CSV table of C-alpha atoms in Angstrom, one decimal:
chain,number,residue,atom,x,y,z
A,23,MET,CA,78.2,-49.9,-60.1
A,24,THR,CA,79.9,-53.1,-61.1
A,25,CYS,CA,83.5,-53.8,-60.3
A,26,ALA,CA,86.1,-53.4,-62.9
A,27,GLN,CA,88.1,-56.5,-62.2
A,28,SER,CA,88.0,-59.6,-60.2
A,29,TYR,CA,88.5,-59.9,-56.4
A,30,ARG,CA,87.9,-62.4,-53.6
A,31,TRP,CA,85.6,-61.9,-50.7
A,32,ASP,CA,85.6,-63.7,-47.5
A,33,GLU,CA,83.7,-61.2,-45.0
A,34,MET,CA,80.8,-62.7,-43.5
A,35,ARG,CA,77.7,-61.5,-41.8
A,36,TRP,CA,77.9,-59.3,-38.9
A,37,ALA,CA,77.6,-61.4,-35.5
A,38,TRP,CA,77.8,-60.8,-31.9
A,39,PRO,CA,80.4,-60.4,-30.5
A,40,GLU,CA,82.9,-61.0,-33.4
A,41,GLY,CA,81.4,-58.4,-35.7
A,42,TYR,CA,82.4,-59.1,-39.4
A,43,ALA,CA,84.6,-62.1,-39.2
A,44,ARG,CA,86.1,-64.1,-42.1
A,45,GLN,CA,85.4,-67.2,-43.7
A,46,THR,CA,88.5,-69.4,-43.1
A,47,ALA,CA,87.0,-72.8,-44.0
A,48,PRO,CA,84.8,-72.5,-47.0
A,49,LYS,CA,83.2,-75.5,-48.4
A,50,LYS,CA,82.5,-74.4,-52.1
A,51,LYS,CA,83.7,-72.1,-54.6
A,52,VAL,CA,81.3,-69.6,-56.0
A,53,VAL,CA,81.9,-67.2,-59.0
A,54,ALA,CA,79.5,-64.1,-58.3
A,55,ILE,CA,78.9,-61.9,-61.3
A,56,ASP,CA,78.7,-58.1,-60.1
A,57,TYR,CA,75.5,-56.4,-62.0
A,58,GLY,CA,75.7,-53.9,-58.8
A,59,ALA,CA,76.0,-56.5,-55.9
A,60,LYS,CA,75.3,-55.5,-52.5
A,61,ARG,CA,78.0,-56.3,-49.9
A,62,ASN,CA,75.6,-58.1,-47.8
A,63,ILE,CA,74.7,-60.7,-50.5
A,64,LEU,CA,78.4,-61.5,-50.6
A,65,ARG,CA,78.6,-61.7,-46.9
A,66,CYS,CA,75.7,-64.1,-46.8
A,67,LEU,CA,77.6,-66.5,-49.5
A,68,ALA,CA,80.5,-66.5,-47.1
A,69,SER,CA,78.4,-67.1,-44.3
A,70,ALA,CA,76.9,-70.0,-46.0
A,71,GLY,CA,80.3,-71.6,-46.7
A,72,CYS,CA,81.4,-70.1,-49.7
A,73,ASP,CA,84.7,-69.2,-51.2
A,74,VAL,CA,83.5,-66.2,-53.3
A,75,THR,CA,85.2,-64.5,-56.3
A,76,VAL,CA,83.4,-61.4,-57.8
A,77,LEU,CA,83.7,-61.0,-61.6
A,78,PRO,CA,82.6,-57.9,-63.7
A,79,ALA,CA,79.1,-57.9,-65.4
A,80,THR,CA,80.7,-58.5,-68.6
A,81,ALA,CA,82.5,-61.7,-67.5
A,82,THR,CA,82.6,-64.4,-70.2
A,83,LYS,CA,81.8,-68.2,-69.8
A,84,GLU,CA,85.6,-68.7,-70.1
A,85,ASP,CA,86.3,-66.0,-67.4
A,86,ILE,CA,83.9,-67.7,-65.1
A,87,LEU,CA,85.0,-71.4,-65.8
A,88,GLY,CA,88.6,-70.2,-65.4
A,89,PHE,CA,88.0,-70.2,-61.8
A,90,ALA,CA,86.7,-73.7,-61.5
A,91,PRO,CA,83.6,-72.7,-59.5
A,92,ASP,CA,81.1,-75.0,-57.9
A,93,GLY,CA,78.5,-72.9,-58.6
A,94,VAL,CA,77.5,-69.4,-60.2
A,95,PHE,CA,75.7,-66.6,-58.6
A,96,LEU,CA,74.0,-63.6,-60.5
A,97,SER,CA,73.7,-60.4,-58.4
A,98,ASN,CA,71.2,-57.7,-58.0
A,99,GLY,CA,71.6,-54.4,-59.8
A,100,PRO,CA,70.0,-51.4,-61.5
A,101,GLY,CA,68.1,-51.0,-64.6
A,102,ASP,CA,66.2,-52.6,-67.4
A,103,PRO,CA,67.0,-56.4,-67.5
A,104,ALA,CA,66.3,-56.5,-71.2
A,105,ALA,CA,69.6,-54.1,-71.5
A,106,THR,CA,71.7,-56.0,-69.3
A,107,GLY,CA,70.4,-59.2,-70.9
A,108,GLU,CA,72.0,-58.1,-74.1
A,109,TYR,CA,75.3,-59.2,-72.8
A,110,ALA,CA,74.3,-61.4,-69.8
A,111,VAL,CA,71.8,-63.6,-71.3
A,112,PRO,CA,74.2,-65.1,-73.9
A,113,MET,CA,76.5,-65.7,-71.1
A,114,ILE,CA,74.2,-67.4,-68.9
A,115,ARG,CA,73.1,-69.5,-71.7
A,116,SER,CA,76.3,-70.5,-72.5
A,117,ILE,CA,76.8,-71.8,-68.9
A,118,LEU,CA,73.3,-73.5,-69.1
A,119,ASP,CA,74.2,-75.2,-72.1
A,120,ASP,CA,77.9,-76.2,-71.6
A,121,THR,CA,77.9,-77.0,-67.8
A,122,GLU,CA,75.6,-78.4,-65.0
A,123,LEU,CA,76.9,-75.8,-62.6
A,124,PRO,CA,74.1,-74.6,-60.0
A,125,ILE,CA,73.0,-71.2,-60.6
A,126,PHE,CA,71.3,-68.8,-58.1
A,127,GLY,CA,70.0,-65.1,-59.0
A,128,ILE,CA,68.7,-62.4,-56.8
A,129,CYS,CA,66.6,-59.3,-58.3
A,130,LEU,CA,68.2,-58.4,-61.5
A,131,GLY,CA,69.9,-61.7,-61.4
A,132,HIS,CA,66.4,-63.3,-61.3
A,133,GLN,CA,65.1,-61.2,-64.2
A,134,ILE,CA,68.3,-61.9,-66.4
A,135,LEU,CA,68.1,-65.6,-65.5
A,136,ALA,CA,64.4,-65.8,-66.4
A,137,ARG,CA,65.3,-64.2,-69.7
A,138,ALA,CA,68.0,-66.7,-70.4
A,139,LEU,CA,65.5,-69.6,-69.7
A,140,GLY,CA,63.0,-68.2,-72.4
A,141,GLY,CA,60.8,-66.0,-70.1
A,142,LYS,CA,59.7,-62.5,-70.3
A,143,THR,CA,60.2,-59.5,-68.1
A,144,VAL,CA,57.7,-56.5,-67.8
A,145,LYS,CA,58.0,-53.0,-66.6
A,146,MET,CA,55.5,-52.8,-63.5
A,147,ASN,CA,52.9,-50.0,-63.2
A,148,HIS,CA,54.0,-49.7,-59.4
A,149,GLY,CA,57.4,-51.0,-58.4
A,150,HIS,CA,58.1,-52.9,-55.1
A,151,HIS,CA,60.4,-50.8,-52.6
A,152,GLY,CA,60.5,-51.4,-49.1
A,153,ALA,CA,61.3,-53.9,-46.4
A,154,ASN,CA,57.7,-55.2,-45.4
A,155,HIS,CA,56.7,-57.4,-48.3
A,156,PRO,CA,55.2,-60.6,-47.8
A,157,VAL,CA,56.2,-63.3,-50.2
A,158,LYS,CA,54.8,-66.8,-50.4
A,159,GLU,CA,57.0,-69.8,-51.3
A,160,ILE,CA,54.5,-71.9,-53.3
A,161,GLU,CA,55.5,-75.5,-52.4
A,162,THR,CA,55.4,-75.1,-48.8
A,163,GLY,CA,53.0,-72.2,-48.2
A,164,LYS,CA,55.6,-70.5,-46.2
A,165,VAL,CA,55.1,-66.6,-45.9
A,166,GLU,CA,58.3,-64.7,-45.8
A,167,ILE,CA,58.8,-61.0,-44.8
A,168,THR,CA,61.1,-59.4,-47.6
A,169,SER,CA,63.0,-56.6,-48.9
A,170,MET,CA,62.4,-55.4,-52.3
A,171,ASN,CA,63.5,-52.8,-54.7
A,172,HIS,CA,62.4,-53.1,-58.3
A,173,GLY,CA,60.5,-51.7,-61.1
A,174,PHE,CA,60.6,-54.6,-63.4
A,175,ALA,CA,59.2,-58.2,-63.1
A,176,VAL,CA,59.2,-61.6,-64.4
A,177,ASP,CA,56.1,-62.5,-66.2
A,178,GLY,CA,55.1,-65.8,-64.5
A,179,GLN,CA,52.8,-66.6,-67.4
A,180,SER,CA,55.8,-66.6,-69.7
A,181,LEU,CA,57.8,-69.3,-68.2
A,182,PRO,CA,58.7,-72.3,-70.7
A,183,SER,CA,58.2,-75.9,-69.9
A,184,GLY,CA,60.7,-77.2,-67.2
A,185,VAL,CA,60.6,-73.8,-65.5
A,186,ILE,CA,58.3,-73.2,-62.5
A,187,GLU,CA,57.2,-70.3,-60.5
A,188,THR,CA,58.4,-70.7,-56.8
A,189,HIS,CA,57.3,-67.7,-54.9
A,190,VAL,CA,54.8,-65.0,-55.4
A,191,SER,CA,54.2,-61.5,-54.0
A,192,LEU,CA,51.1,-61.5,-51.5
A,193,PHE,CA,50.6,-57.6,-52.3
A,194,ASP,CA,49.9,-58.2,-56.2
A,195,GLY,CA,50.5,-61.8,-57.1
A,196,SER,CA,53.7,-60.9,-59.1
A,197,ASN,CA,56.3,-63.4,-59.8
A,198,CYS,CA,59.2,-63.4,-57.0
A,199,GLY,CA,61.0,-66.6,-57.9
A,200,ILE,CA,61.7,-69.3,-60.3
A,201,ARG,CA,63.6,-72.9,-60.6
A,202,MET,CA,64.2,-75.2,-63.2
A,203,THR,CA,62.5,-78.7,-62.6
A,204,ASP,CA,65.4,-80.9,-63.4
A,205,ARG,CA,68.5,-78.8,-62.3
A,206,PRO,CA,69.8,-76.8,-59.7
A,207,VAL,CA,69.1,-73.3,-61.1
A,208,PHE,CA,66.9,-71.1,-59.2
A,209,SER,CA,66.2,-67.1,-58.4
A,210,VAL,CA,64.4,-65.0,-56.4
A,211,GLN,CA,63.2,-61.3,-56.9
A,212,HIS,CA,63.3,-60.2,-53.3
A,213,HIS,CA,66.6,-59.5,-51.3
A,214,PRO,CA,67.1,-62.4,-48.7
A,215,GLU,CA,70.3,-60.8,-47.6
A,216,ALA,CA,68.6,-57.7,-46.3
A,217,SER,CA,66.9,-59.9,-43.7
A,218,PRO,CA,63.9,-57.8,-42.7
A,219,GLY,CA,62.4,-61.0,-41.2
A,220,PRO,CA,65.1,-61.2,-40.2
A,221,GLN,CA,66.1,-64.9,-41.0
A,222,ASP,CA,63.2,-65.7,-43.1
A,223,SER,CA,64.9,-66.1,-46.4
A,224,PHE,CA,68.7,-67.1,-45.4
A,225,TYR,CA,67.9,-70.7,-46.5
A,226,LEU,CA,68.0,-69.8,-50.0
A,227,PHE,CA,71.8,-69.2,-49.5
A,228,GLU,CA,72.0,-72.6,-47.9
A,229,ARG,CA,70.1,-74.2,-50.6
A,230,PHE,CA,72.4,-72.9,-53.3
A,231,VAL,CA,75.3,-74.6,-51.2
A,232,ALA,CA,73.3,-77.9,-50.8
A,233,ALA,CA,72.9,-77.8,-54.4
A,234,MET,CA,76.8,-77.4,-55.1
C-alpha cells in the first residue's frame, strides 16, 4: 500500500551492534515515490547517505520539485505497470523533460520508468519469485545473486535509442535492468535491498548517490 501523505525517513540498515541507527549526516536529498515501497529500500537509501522524503504514488512533478531533491527514486510495488503507468508515466516524463535529476527505479519502478522512456512491458508466463536468482551485469560480466518478486517484465527488445539493457536474468534471459546512455537515469528489476548475496547489489544505491 502506498502512503497517503509525505513523510521523512532516516532509519538506516541494521548493523551490529547499533541495530537500526539514524542517518544524521546525509549528503543528498532524495524524493522516493511510494508505489508500495519496502522499508529496507528506504533504509538502503539512508545508509547510502540520503535524506529521504517519501511521497504518495500519485505525486506530481510540482509536488516532487517542491522538496528541491537531488534525485528521484521510483519504488517497487504490486500490480500491472500499465495500470500504474496511467498516472506515473506522465509524471516521470515531465521530470525527464523538465529537469536533469538522476532517477533510480526498482521492480515496478523499473517497469514504469521503461514505459516512460518508450519501452514496453509484458506479462511473463512464469513470474520470478525467490532469493536465489542469478543476474548478470552486462557491462562488467559480474553475476549477482538477487531477490525477485514480479510477474511482468520489461521487453528488452523494445527499448528505444538512447536506452540500453544493463542486466539480464541468467535463468531465462529476461530483462533485469536499463539505463539511459546520456543521463544518470537507471533501474533494475531485482531487489538489491533484499541482500540475498548479501551485499552483491548495494552498489546500485551508491551509484545513485554518486550520480547526484
